[in-house]
mmCIF file of C-alpha atoms in Angstrom:
data_model
loop_
_atom_site.group_PDB
_atom_site.id
_atom_site.type_symbol
_atom_site.label_atom_id
_atom_site.label_comp_id
_atom_site.label_asym_id
_atom_site.label_seq_id
_atom_site.Cartn_x
_atom_site.Cartn_y
_atom_site.Cartn_z
ATOM 1 C CA VAL A 1 80.884 111.689 87.025
ATOM 2 C CA ALA A 2 78.376 109.641 85.087
ATOM 3 C CA GLU A 3 79.910 107.209 82.603
ATOM 4 C CA SER A 4 83.342 107.561 84.175
ATOM 5 C CA PRO A 5 86.093 106.763 83.803
ATOM 6 C CA ILE A 6 86.183 108.330 80.380
ATOM 7 C CA GLU A 7 88.791 106.800 78.121
ATOM 8 C CA LEU A 8 90.533 108.867 75.473
ATOM 9 C CA HIS A 9 92.629 107.127 72.876
ATOM 10 C CA ALA A 10 95.590 109.294 71.910
ATOM 11 C CA LYS A 11 97.112 108.513 68.539
ATOM 12 C CA ASN A 12 100.756 108.988 67.677
ATOM 13 C CA PRO A 13 100.818 111.492 64.781
ATOM 14 C CA ALA A 14 103.473 109.349 63.073
ATOM 15 C CA THR A 15 101.159 106.300 62.931
ATOM 16 C CA GLY A 16 100.693 105.183 59.345
ATOM 17 C CA LYS A 17 103.396 107.563 58.069
ATOM 18 C CA GLU A 18 106.543 106.051 59.576
ATOM 19 C CA PRO A 19 107.383 103.002 61.717
ATOM 20 C CA THR A 20 106.160 103.362 65.311
ATOM 21 C CA ALA A 21 105.925 101.311 68.501
ATOM 22 C CA THR A 22 102.767 100.813 70.549
ATOM 23 C CA GLY A 23 101.543 98.803 73.518
ATOM 24 C CA LEU A 24 101.399 98.682 77.310
ATOM 25 C CA GLY A 25 104.810 96.973 77.511
ATOM 26 C CA LEU A 26 106.421 100.275 76.518
ATOM 27 C CA TYR A 27 105.109 101.922 79.674
ATOM 28 C CA GLN A 28 104.359 99.413 82.438
ATOM 29 C CA ALA A 29 105.415 95.883 83.361
ATOM 30 C CA ARG A 30 105.682 93.530 86.341
ATOM 31 C CA VAL A 31 108.942 91.993 87.525
ATOM 32 C CA GLU A 32 109.468 88.415 86.278
ATOM 33 C CA LYS A 33 106.453 88.604 83.918
ATOM 34 C CA GLN A 34 106.798 88.636 80.155
ATOM 35 C CA THR A 35 105.595 91.885 78.591
ATOM 36 C CA SER A 36 105.360 92.965 74.988
ATOM 37 C CA PHE A 37 104.761 95.735 72.507
ATOM 38 C CA ILE A 38 104.222 95.989 68.761
ATOM 39 C CA ILE A 39 106.429 97.711 66.225
ATOM 40 C CA GLU A 40 104.299 98.874 63.329
ATOM 41 C CA THR A 41 106.789 98.382 60.505
ATOM 42 C CA LEU A 42 104.709 99.617 57.553
ATOM 43 C CA GLY A 43 106.073 96.614 55.665
ATOM 44 C CA VAL A 44 109.752 97.407 56.296
ATOM 45 C CA THR A 45 111.898 94.298 56.871
ATOM 46 C CA ALA A 46 112.686 93.235 60.431
ATOM 47 C CA GLN A 47 116.424 93.648 59.806
ATOM 48 C CA ALA A 48 115.938 97.439 59.650
ATOM 49 C CA PHE A 49 115.021 97.526 63.374
ATOM 50 C CA ASP A 50 117.016 97.361 66.582
ATOM 51 C CA ILE A 51 115.480 97.164 70.052
ATOM 52 C CA PHE A 52 117.343 97.787 73.289
ATOM 53 C CA VAL A 53 115.911 97.438 76.798
ATOM 54 C CA THR A 54 118.050 98.669 79.674
ATOM 55 C CA GLY A 55 117.295 98.043 83.350
ATOM 56 C CA PRO A 56 117.322 100.717 86.057
ATOM 57 C CA GLY A 57 120.547 102.367 87.178
ATOM 58 C CA ASN A 58 119.902 101.961 90.912
ATOM 59 C CA VAL A 59 120.216 98.151 91.045
ATOM 60 C CA VAL A 60 123.088 95.689 90.724
ATOM 61 C CA PRO A 61 124.164 95.388 88.000
ATOM 62 C CA PRO A 62 123.150 98.921 86.965
ATOM 63 C CA ASN A 63 121.718 99.601 83.494
ATOM 64 C CA GLU A 64 121.658 95.894 82.679
ATOM 65 C CA ALA A 65 120.809 94.925 79.108
ATOM 66 C CA ILE A 66 117.554 92.944 79.115
ATOM 67 C CA PRO A 67 117.184 90.295 76.382
ATOM 68 C CA VAL A 68 114.467 91.072 73.818
ATOM 69 C CA ARG A 69 112.814 88.564 71.475
ATOM 70 C CA CYS A 70 111.173 89.741 68.266
ATOM 71 C CA TYR A 71 108.642 87.855 66.203
ATOM 72 C CA GLN A 72 107.477 88.751 62.715
ATOM 73 C CA GLN A 73 103.669 88.758 62.645
ATOM 74 C CA LYS A 74 101.418 87.827 59.716
ATOM 75 C CA ASP A 75 100.656 91.513 59.195
ATOM 76 C CA LYS A 76 104.445 92.176 58.833
ATOM 77 C CA ASN A 77 104.584 94.029 62.178
ATOM 78 C CA LEU A 78 106.998 92.902 64.898
ATOM 79 C CA LEU A 79 106.047 91.636 68.342
ATOM 80 C CA ALA A 80 108.814 92.467 70.834
ATOM 81 C CA GLU A 81 108.886 90.621 74.180
ATOM 82 C CA PHE A 82 111.063 90.991 77.249
ATOM 83 C CA LYS A 83 111.006 89.958 80.916
ATOM 84 C CA PRO A 84 112.201 92.615 83.380
ATOM 85 C CA LEU A 85 114.096 91.267 86.387
ATOM 86 C CA SER A 86 114.043 94.262 88.755
ATOM 87 C CA ALA A 87 111.713 97.088 89.738
ATOM 88 C CA GLY A 88 112.327 100.594 88.495
ATOM 89 C CA PRO A 89 112.334 102.526 85.237
ATOM 90 C CA HIS A 90 113.541 100.584 82.204
ATOM 91 C CA LYS A 91 114.639 102.425 79.070
ATOM 92 C CA ILE A 92 113.327 101.007 75.786
ATOM 93 C CA GLU A 93 114.898 102.178 72.558
ATOM 94 C CA VAL A 94 113.319 101.277 69.222
ATOM 95 C CA LEU A 95 115.493 102.148 66.233
ATOM 96 C CA HIS A 96 114.680 102.057 62.543
ATOM 97 C CA ASN A 97 117.787 102.293 60.355
ATOM 98 C CA ARG A 98 119.740 103.418 63.447
ATOM 99 C CA GLU A 99 117.325 106.316 64.139
ATOM 100 C CA GLN A 100 114.894 106.420 67.073
ATOM 101 C CA VAL A 101 111.273 105.899 66.018
ATOM 102 C CA SER A 102 108.771 108.555 67.107
ATOM 103 C CA GLY A 103 108.404 108.453 70.906
ATOM 104 C CA SER A 104 111.595 106.477 71.516
ATOM 105 C CA PRO A 105 113.251 106.127 73.960
ATOM 106 C CA TYR A 106 110.343 104.996 76.141
ATOM 107 C CA VAL A 107 110.373 104.605 79.925
ATOM 108 C CA CYS A 108 108.691 101.432 81.147
ATOM 109 C CA GLN A 109 107.810 101.592 84.844
ATOM 110 C CA VAL A 110 108.470 98.097 86.174
ATOM 111 C CA TYR A 111 106.915 97.191 89.516
ATOM 112 C CA ASP A 112 107.285 94.335 91.989
ATOM 113 C CA PRO A 113 104.270 93.877 94.306
ATOM 114 C CA THR A 114 106.280 91.521 96.545
ATOM 115 C CA LYS A 115 108.435 94.504 97.574
ATOM 116 C CA VAL A 116 105.498 96.450 99.093
ATOM 117 C CA LEU A 117 105.844 96.327 102.881
ATOM 118 C CA ILE A 118 102.939 96.618 105.332
ATOM 119 C CA LEU A 119 104.115 98.418 108.468
ATOM 120 C CA GLY A 120 102.175 98.701 111.719
ATOM 121 C CA ALA A 121 99.820 95.739 111.255
ATOM 122 C CA GLU A 122 102.153 92.952 112.316
ATOM 123 C CA ASP A 123 99.723 91.342 114.791
ATOM 124 C CA ARG A 124 97.001 91.181 112.087
ATOM 125 C CA THR A 125 94.161 91.570 114.590
ATOM 126 C CA ALA A 126 91.396 94.153 114.651
ATOM 127 C CA THR A 127 88.387 94.966 116.819
ATOM 128 C CA VAL A 128 85.007 95.570 115.197
ATOM 129 C CA GLY A 129 84.172 99.270 115.193
ATOM 130 C CA GLU A 130 87.753 100.353 115.941
ATOM 131 C CA PRO A 131 89.907 101.986 113.254
ATOM 132 C CA VAL A 132 92.958 100.115 112.000
ATOM 133 C CA GLN A 133 96.014 102.029 110.888
ATOM 134 C CA PHE A 134 99.030 100.819 108.968
ATOM 135 C CA ARG A 135 101.514 102.154 106.454
ATOM 136 C CA LEU A 136 102.559 100.822 103.082
ATOM 137 C CA ASP A 137 106.184 101.222 102.072
ATOM 138 C CA ARG A 138 106.582 100.857 98.335
ATOM 139 C CA ARG A 139 109.944 102.570 97.902
ATOM 140 C CA ASN A 140 111.592 99.407 96.530
ATOM 141 C CA ALA A 141 108.556 98.177 94.589
ATOM 142 C CA GLY A 142 108.730 100.495 91.575
ATOM 143 C CA TYR A 143 105.907 102.706 90.406
ATOM 144 C CA ALA A 144 102.391 101.368 89.838
ATOM 145 C CA GLU A 145 98.879 102.098 91.027
ATOM 146 C CA LEU A 146 98.320 100.771 94.530
ATOM 147 C CA ASN A 147 94.857 99.762 95.761
ATOM 148 C CA VAL A 148 93.803 99.128 99.353
ATOM 149 C CA VAL A 149 90.595 97.165 99.980
ATOM 150 C CA ALA A 150 88.988 96.176 103.295
ATOM 151 C CA ILE A 151 86.514 93.277 103.284
ATOM 152 C CA SER A 152 84.273 92.276 106.186
ATOM 153 C CA PRO A 153 83.961 88.642 107.359
ATOM 154 C CA LEU A 154 80.661 88.617 105.428
ATOM 155 C CA GLY A 155 82.485 89.503 102.201
ATOM 156 C CA GLN A 156 81.299 93.122 101.973
ATOM 157 C CA ASP A 157 83.569 96.040 101.140
ATOM 158 C CA LEU A 158 84.248 98.240 104.160
ATOM 159 C CA PRO A 159 84.798 101.988 104.021
ATOM 160 C CA ILE A 160 88.445 102.983 104.112
ATOM 161 C CA GLU A 161 90.401 106.182 104.297
ATOM 162 C CA VAL A 162 93.754 106.389 102.580
ATOM 163 C CA ALA A 163 96.076 109.272 103.392
ATOM 164 C CA GLY A 164 99.486 110.176 102.063
ATOM 165 C CA VAL A 165 102.397 110.511 104.442
ATOM 166 C CA PRO A 166 105.327 112.932 104.317
ATOM 167 C CA GLY A 167 107.950 111.500 102.000
ATOM 168 C CA GLY A 168 105.429 109.072 100.500
ATOM 169 C CA GLU A 169 104.431 109.048 96.872
#
């Protein structure tokens, strides 16, 4: 489609009417990388807010509390930062006066690209003109978009075919 991808910006209906949270860090993050989101306070003091980030339940220790740092910004909003330590869904709760803000709790999909396994290409050799097949196992890597790119020795992109496998995501 011409001019694609088309981006639509969805607005929380509570924005401007009550405190809300916004930002990529509410929805996606990478293991061991700091991520953040903004709490739009509407001028309410920082002490009126509580933020809890809980790690996934399928790791050890399960449902671990992740430390969160908050910084008051010049515009009176709060910048919340945390660093996830394991892949999987993290629950983020943003409370204003002990009540969840609109949209809370959020689920942040945390991914770890080092946990993606390449299966079937161990010898790392290929013959020109012959197809190469391998599988990617991302079961322990968390959920994130996965791209596969093939580049020729001359630096040109090569055509590829990606197919799902039974039990794959």
